[in-house]
XYZ file of C-alpha atoms in Angstrom:
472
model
C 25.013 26.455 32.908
C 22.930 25.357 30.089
C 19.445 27.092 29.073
C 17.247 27.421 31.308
C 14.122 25.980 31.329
C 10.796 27.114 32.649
C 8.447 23.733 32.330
C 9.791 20.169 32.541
C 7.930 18.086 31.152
C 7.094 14.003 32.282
C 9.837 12.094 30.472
C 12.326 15.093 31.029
C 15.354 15.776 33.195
C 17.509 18.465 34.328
C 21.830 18.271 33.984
C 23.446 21.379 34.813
C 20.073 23.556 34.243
C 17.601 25.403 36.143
C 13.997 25.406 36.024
C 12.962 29.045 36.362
C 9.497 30.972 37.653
C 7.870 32.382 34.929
C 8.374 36.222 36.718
C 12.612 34.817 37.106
C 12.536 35.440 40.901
C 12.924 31.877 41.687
C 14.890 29.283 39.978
C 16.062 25.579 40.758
C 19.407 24.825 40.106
C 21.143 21.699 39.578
C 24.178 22.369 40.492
C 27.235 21.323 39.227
C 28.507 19.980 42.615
C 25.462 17.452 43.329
C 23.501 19.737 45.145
C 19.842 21.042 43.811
C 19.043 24.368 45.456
C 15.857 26.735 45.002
C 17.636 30.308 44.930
C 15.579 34.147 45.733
C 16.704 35.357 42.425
C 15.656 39.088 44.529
C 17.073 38.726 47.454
C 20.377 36.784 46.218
C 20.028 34.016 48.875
C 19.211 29.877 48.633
C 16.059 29.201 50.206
C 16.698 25.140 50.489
C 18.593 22.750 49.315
C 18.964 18.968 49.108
C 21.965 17.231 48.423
C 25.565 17.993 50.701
C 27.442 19.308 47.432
C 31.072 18.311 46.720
C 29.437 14.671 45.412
C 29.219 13.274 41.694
C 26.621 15.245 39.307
C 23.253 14.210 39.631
C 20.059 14.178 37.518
C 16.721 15.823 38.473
C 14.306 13.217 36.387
C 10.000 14.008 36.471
C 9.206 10.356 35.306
C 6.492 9.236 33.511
C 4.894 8.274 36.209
C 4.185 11.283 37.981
C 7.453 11.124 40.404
C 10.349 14.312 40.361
C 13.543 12.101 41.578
C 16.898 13.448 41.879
C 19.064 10.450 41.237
C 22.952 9.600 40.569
C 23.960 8.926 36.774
C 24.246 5.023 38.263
C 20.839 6.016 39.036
C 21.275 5.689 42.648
C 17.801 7.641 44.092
C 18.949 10.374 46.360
C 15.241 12.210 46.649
C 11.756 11.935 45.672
C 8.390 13.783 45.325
C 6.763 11.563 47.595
C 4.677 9.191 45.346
C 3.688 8.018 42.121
C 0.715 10.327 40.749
C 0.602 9.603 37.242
C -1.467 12.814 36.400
C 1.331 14.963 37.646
C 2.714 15.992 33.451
C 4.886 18.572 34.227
C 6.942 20.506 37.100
C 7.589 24.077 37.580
C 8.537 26.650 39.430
C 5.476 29.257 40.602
C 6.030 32.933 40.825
C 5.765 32.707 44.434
C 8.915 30.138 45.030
C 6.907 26.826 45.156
C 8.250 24.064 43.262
C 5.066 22.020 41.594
C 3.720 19.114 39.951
C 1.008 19.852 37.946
C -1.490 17.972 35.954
C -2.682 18.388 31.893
C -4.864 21.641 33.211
C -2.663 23.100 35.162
C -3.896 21.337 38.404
C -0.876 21.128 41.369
C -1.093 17.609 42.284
C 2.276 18.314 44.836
C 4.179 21.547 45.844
C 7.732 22.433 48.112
C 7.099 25.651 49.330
C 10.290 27.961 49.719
C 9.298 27.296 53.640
C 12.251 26.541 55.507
C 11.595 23.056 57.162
C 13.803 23.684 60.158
C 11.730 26.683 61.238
C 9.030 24.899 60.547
C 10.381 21.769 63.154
C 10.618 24.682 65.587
C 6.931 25.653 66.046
C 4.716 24.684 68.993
C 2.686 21.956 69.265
C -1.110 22.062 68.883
C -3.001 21.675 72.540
C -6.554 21.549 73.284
C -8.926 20.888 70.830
C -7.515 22.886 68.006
C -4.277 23.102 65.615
C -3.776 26.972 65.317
C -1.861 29.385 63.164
C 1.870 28.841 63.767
C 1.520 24.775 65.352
C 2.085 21.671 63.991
C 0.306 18.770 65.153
C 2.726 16.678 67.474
C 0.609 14.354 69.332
C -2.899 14.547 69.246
C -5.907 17.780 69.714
C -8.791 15.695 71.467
C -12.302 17.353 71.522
C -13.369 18.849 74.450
C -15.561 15.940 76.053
C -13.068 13.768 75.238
C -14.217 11.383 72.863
C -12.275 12.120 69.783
C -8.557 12.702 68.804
C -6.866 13.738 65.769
C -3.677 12.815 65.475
C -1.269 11.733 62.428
C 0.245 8.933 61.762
C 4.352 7.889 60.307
C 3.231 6.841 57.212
C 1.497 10.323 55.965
C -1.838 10.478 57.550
C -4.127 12.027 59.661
C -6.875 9.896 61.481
C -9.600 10.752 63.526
C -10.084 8.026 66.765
C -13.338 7.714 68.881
C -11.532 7.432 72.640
C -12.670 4.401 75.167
C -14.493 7.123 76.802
C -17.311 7.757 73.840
C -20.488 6.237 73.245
C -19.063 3.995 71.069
C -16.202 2.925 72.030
C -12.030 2.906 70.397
C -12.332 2.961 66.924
C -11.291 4.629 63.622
C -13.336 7.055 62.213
C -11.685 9.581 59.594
C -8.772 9.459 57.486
C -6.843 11.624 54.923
C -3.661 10.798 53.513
C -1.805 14.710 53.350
C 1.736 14.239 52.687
C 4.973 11.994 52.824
C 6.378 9.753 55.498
C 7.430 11.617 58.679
C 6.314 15.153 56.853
C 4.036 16.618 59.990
C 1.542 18.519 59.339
C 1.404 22.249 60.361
C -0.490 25.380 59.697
C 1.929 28.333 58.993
C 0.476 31.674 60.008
C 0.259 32.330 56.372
C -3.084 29.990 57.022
C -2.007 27.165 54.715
C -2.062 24.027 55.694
C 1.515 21.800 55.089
C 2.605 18.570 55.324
C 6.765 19.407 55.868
C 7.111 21.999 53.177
C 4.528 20.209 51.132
C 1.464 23.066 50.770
C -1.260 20.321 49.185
C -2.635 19.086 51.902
C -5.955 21.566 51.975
C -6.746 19.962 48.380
C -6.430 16.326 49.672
C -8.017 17.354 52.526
C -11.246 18.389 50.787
C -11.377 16.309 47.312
C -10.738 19.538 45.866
C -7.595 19.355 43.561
C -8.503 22.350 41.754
C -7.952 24.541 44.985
C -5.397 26.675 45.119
C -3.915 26.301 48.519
C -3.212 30.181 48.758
C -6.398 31.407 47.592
C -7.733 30.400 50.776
C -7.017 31.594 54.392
C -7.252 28.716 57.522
C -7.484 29.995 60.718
C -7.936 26.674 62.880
C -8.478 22.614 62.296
C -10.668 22.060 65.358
C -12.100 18.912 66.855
C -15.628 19.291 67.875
C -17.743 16.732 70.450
C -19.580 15.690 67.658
C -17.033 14.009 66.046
C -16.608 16.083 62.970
C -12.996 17.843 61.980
C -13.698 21.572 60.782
C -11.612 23.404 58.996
C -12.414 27.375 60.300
C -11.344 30.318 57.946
C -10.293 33.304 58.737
C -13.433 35.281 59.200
C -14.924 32.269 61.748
C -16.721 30.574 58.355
C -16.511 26.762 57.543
C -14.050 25.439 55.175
C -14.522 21.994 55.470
C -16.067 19.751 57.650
C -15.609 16.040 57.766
C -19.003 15.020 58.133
C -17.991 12.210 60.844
C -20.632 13.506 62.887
C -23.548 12.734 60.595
C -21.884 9.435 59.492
C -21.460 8.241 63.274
C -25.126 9.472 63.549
C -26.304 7.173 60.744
C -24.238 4.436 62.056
C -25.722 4.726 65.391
C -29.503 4.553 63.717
C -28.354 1.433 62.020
C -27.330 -0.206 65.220
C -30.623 1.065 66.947
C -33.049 -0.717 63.708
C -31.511 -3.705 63.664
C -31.442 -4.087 67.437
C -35.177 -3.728 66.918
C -35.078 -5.710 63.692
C -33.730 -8.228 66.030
C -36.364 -8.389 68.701
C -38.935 -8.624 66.581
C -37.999 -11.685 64.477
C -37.313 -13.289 67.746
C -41.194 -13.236 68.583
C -42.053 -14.487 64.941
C -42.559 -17.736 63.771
C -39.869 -20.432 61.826
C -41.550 -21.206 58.569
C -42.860 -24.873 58.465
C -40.765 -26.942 57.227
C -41.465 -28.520 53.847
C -43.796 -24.866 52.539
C -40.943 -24.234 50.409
C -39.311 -25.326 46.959
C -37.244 -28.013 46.649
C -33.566 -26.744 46.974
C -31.306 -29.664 45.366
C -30.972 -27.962 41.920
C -29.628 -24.593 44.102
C -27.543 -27.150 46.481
C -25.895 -28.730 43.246
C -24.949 -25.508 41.504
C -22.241 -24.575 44.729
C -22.790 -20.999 44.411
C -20.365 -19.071 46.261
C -21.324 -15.591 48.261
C -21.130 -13.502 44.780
C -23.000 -14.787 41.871
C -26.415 -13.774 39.418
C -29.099 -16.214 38.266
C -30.733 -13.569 35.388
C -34.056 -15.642 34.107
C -35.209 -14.367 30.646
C -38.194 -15.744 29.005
C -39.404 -17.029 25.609
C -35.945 -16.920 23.846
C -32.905 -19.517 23.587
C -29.488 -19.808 25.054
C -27.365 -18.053 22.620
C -29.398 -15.520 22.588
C -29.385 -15.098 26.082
C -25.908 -15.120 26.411
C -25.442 -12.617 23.511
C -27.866 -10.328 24.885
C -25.926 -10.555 27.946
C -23.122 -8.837 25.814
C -21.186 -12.312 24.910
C -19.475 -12.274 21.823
C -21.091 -15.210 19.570
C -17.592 -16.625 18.998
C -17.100 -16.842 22.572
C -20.145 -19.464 22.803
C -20.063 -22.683 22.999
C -21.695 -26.122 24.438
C -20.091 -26.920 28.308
C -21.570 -28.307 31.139
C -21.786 -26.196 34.459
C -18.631 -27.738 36.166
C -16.598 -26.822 33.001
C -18.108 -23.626 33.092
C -16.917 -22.960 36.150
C -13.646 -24.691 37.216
C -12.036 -24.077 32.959
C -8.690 -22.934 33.390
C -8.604 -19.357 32.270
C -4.875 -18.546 31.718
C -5.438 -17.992 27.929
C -7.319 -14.612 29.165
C -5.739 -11.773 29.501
C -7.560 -9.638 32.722
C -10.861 -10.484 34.193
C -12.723 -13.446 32.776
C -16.695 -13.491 32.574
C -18.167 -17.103 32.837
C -21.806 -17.756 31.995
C -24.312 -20.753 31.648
C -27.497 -20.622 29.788
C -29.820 -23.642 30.966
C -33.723 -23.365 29.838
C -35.990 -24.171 32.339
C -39.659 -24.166 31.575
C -40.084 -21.773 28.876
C -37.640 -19.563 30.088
C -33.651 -19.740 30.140
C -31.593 -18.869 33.177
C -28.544 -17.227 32.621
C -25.665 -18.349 35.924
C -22.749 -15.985 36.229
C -20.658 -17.856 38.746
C -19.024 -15.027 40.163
C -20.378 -12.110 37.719
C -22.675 -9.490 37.831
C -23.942 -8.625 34.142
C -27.374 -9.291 34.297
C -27.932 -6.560 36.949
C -26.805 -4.090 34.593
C -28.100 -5.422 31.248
C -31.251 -6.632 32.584
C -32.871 -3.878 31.060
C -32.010 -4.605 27.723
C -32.304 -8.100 28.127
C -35.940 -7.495 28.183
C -36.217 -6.139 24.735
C -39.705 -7.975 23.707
C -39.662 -10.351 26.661
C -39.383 -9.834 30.659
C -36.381 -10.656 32.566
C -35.739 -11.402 36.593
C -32.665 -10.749 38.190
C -31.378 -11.831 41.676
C -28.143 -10.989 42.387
C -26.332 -11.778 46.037
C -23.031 -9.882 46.618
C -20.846 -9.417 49.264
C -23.189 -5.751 49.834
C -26.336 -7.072 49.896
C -28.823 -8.625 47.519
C -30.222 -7.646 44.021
C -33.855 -8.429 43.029
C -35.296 -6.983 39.776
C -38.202 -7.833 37.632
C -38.014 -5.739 34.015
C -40.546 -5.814 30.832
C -39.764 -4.644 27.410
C -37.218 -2.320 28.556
C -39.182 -1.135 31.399
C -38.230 -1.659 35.058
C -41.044 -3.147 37.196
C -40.018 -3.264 40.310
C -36.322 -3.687 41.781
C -34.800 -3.643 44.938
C -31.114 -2.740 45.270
C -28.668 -3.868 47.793
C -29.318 -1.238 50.227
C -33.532 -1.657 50.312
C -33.075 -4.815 52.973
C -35.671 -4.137 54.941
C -38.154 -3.437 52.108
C -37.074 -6.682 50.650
C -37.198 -8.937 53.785
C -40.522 -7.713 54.790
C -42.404 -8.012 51.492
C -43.188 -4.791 51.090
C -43.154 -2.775 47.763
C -40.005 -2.581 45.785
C -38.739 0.997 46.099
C -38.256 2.173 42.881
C -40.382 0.376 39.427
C -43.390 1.239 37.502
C -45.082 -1.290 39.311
C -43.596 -1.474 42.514
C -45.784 -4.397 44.015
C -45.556 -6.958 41.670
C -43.173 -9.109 43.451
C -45.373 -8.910 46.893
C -48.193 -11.425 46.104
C -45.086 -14.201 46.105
C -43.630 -12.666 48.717
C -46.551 -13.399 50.524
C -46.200 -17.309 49.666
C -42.692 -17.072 50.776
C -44.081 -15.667 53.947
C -41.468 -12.752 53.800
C -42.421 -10.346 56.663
C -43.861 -13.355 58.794
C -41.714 -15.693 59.657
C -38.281 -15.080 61.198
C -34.799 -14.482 59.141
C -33.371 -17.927 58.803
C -29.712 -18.233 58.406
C -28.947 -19.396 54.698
C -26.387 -21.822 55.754
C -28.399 -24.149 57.877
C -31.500 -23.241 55.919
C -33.828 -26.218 54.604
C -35.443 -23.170 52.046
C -33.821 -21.556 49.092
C -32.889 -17.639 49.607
C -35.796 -16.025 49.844
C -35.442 -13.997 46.900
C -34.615 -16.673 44.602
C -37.859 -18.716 45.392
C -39.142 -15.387 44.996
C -38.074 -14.732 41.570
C -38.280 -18.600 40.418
C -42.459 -18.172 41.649
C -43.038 -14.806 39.749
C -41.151 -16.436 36.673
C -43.406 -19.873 37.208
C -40.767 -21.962 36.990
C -39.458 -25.310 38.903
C -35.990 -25.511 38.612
C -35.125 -29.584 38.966
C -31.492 -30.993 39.264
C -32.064 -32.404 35.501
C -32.453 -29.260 34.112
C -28.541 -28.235 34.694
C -26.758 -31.520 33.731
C -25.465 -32.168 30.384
C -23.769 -29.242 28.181
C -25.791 -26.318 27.392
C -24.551 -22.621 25.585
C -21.673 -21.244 27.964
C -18.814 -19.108 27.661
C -16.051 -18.008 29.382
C -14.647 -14.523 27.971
C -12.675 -11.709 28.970
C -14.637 -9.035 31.048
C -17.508 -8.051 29.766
């Protein structure tokens, strides 16, 4: 055989060679009959092996990509790692017998252990509410009322299920993606946790990629009535825990304030109709269910639109339908589209379908004051900022503070959208559906009344500064 090696690097490949543990009780050898085998160096024996033997010579590639593939020299695929990680940089072989990819600081991002898989096939299947030391998980462990299940899935993953029987009904509740198609996952009485002979799972398991799988010692992965998945060490402590429980809680309070939400606004008033402003300008502009109207005052278009982060070359007169329906194919990526129309003394900057202004509303503001409403598929955006300062904003998930008229949670001056609140009558009349609404979205009238503006149909026809740029 040629030299061995004891690091392959991405890029790299092994012909004839053998990638060796850094102690030289372990090394993988491509072998010159097609198979690749991980041989005990120690105790003179093969611990696994893929491939029959007796077949062509093969290749044992780590690919740029974060993939070890052993391969035919017509490049035939014969085996694989599992899937792309492109921070797995190099593969070895540990001291202990497990063949890794790791990243650039020495982070395993996959393992084979020296496990033999067909003792592993052997073991018994998990029962009860609990996967112990020595089971795999064939089937499902249900809590012990009943109302959840663990079980895994064929394409790699284990997922948590709330049973017809509970509170809430069948549905999905927890997932983790541990290991390869078909792999099943087991804890070896070793306590690590293994997806076939693939010892990574505990690190996907837990967001922790910097844990070393043998450092620490599971005893059980037990289902509790709560909903949660715990992971139980050795001395009886908590490893992990899902946190499903206190998610399905917070769920469940949702449900319960908005089924009060509910009854309330069904004993409070419609607004009367005709208390609001005129809504053809809005009507005309066909915003879809993602967009940002930014208002700045006292300074012009271009200026808007630079401040915005536009390049100036990317400015230029269009009207709003070109600003919206230009072809874009000269862009490479995203594309950014913005209008800057002045309305009264101030200018309002439309992203179509962007979101800039939220986050450069701040310095938008330089010497001036700028309000920001923002609707997006998570909720709405309304923020009023001065000089660099934030006044007041409310953030997609302050709803309730923002349908009710109450102060904005976070600002300097956190009330100083609530006196036009109160003319929008936020608080006292009843939600209205936007789509058969007769009034604008409440916290765009809001934001056109604190700016003192009347946005009219006139003001957005004809060209004014636009662009259309790559991602800003």
């Amino acid at each position: 055989m040629n030299t061995p090696k004891t690091v392959l690097n991405a890029g790299e490949y092994l012909f004839g060679q053998s990638l060796v543990s850094p102690n030289g009780a372990y090394a993988l050898e491509n072998r010159a009959d097609g198979a690749l085998v991980l041989r005990d160096n120690l105790a003179s024996r093969d611990l696994w092996q893929i491939g029959e033997g007796g077949s062509e010579r093969v290749l044992l590639d780590l690919l740029t990509e974060g993939l070890l593939v052993l391969r035919t020299f017509s490049g035939i695929p014969l085996w694989s790692s599992g899937r792309i990680d492109r921070r797995a940089s190099a593969a070895l072989v540990r001291d202990d017998g497990r063949l890794v990819l790791v990243d650039a600081d020495g982070n395993q991002r996959w393992s084979r252990d020296p496990a033999d898989a067909a003792v592993l096939a052997c073991s018994p299947p998990a029962r009860g509410d609990r996967l112990s030391r020595g089971e795999v998980l064939v089937g499902s462990i249900v809590s012990p009322n009943g109302w959840y299940e663990l079980s895994q899935t064929p394409n790699g993953r284990c997922v948590l299920r709330s049973t017809p029987e509970s509170p809430g009904g069948a549905r999905g509740v927890w997932s983790c993606w541990i290991g390869a198609p078909g792999a099943v996952l087991s804890l070896a009485q070793d306590g690590v946790l293994r997806a076939g002979t693939d010892s990574t799972v505990l690190q996907r398991w837990t967001g922790r990629m910097r844990l070393d799988p043998s450092s620490v010692v599971v005893s059980e992965v037990v289902v509790r009535d709560v909903g949660d998945v715990v992971l139980v060490g050795e001395d009886g402590s908590e490893i992990d825990v899902t946190g499903t429980a206190a998610e399905e809680a917070r769920l469940a309070e949702n449900d319960d304030e908005f089924d009060l939400r509910e009854a309330e606004q069904s004993t409070r008033p419609p607004r009367p109709a005709g208390s609001g402003m005129t809504t053809d300008w809005f009507d005309s502009l066909d915003l879809s269910v993602f967009f940002t109207i930014t208002w700045v005052q006292g300074i012009d278009g271009r200026e808007a639109l630079s401040r915005l982060g536009v390049e100036a070359e990317a400015i230029t007169p269009m009207t709003y339908d070109e600003a919206v329906s230009t072809d874009s194919s000269d862009h490479d990526g995203m594309v950014s589209r913005a209008l800057a129309v002045p309305v009264g003394g101030w200018v309002a900057v439309i992203e179509p379908h962007g979101f800039q202004g939220v986050y450069r509303a701040s310095e938008m503001s330089a010497g001036t004051q700028v309000i920001v409403y923002h609707q997006g598929m998570d909720g709405t955006h309304l923020a009023w900022h001065r000089n660099g300062e934030r006044l007041a904003v409310y953030s997609e998930d302050d709803y309730f503070e923002l349908a009710d008229g109450k102060p904005a949670p976070e600002g300097l001056d956190p009330s100083a959208f609530v006196p036009f609140m109160a003319q929008v009558g936020l608080g006292v009349y009843r939600d209205e559906d936007e789509e058969e609404s007769e009034f604008l979205p409440p916290p765009l009238e809001v934001a056109c009344l604190a700016a003192g503006v009347v946005p009219e149909p006139e003001h957005f026809a004809g060209t004014h500064p636009g662009a259309i740029s790559a991602e800003l």
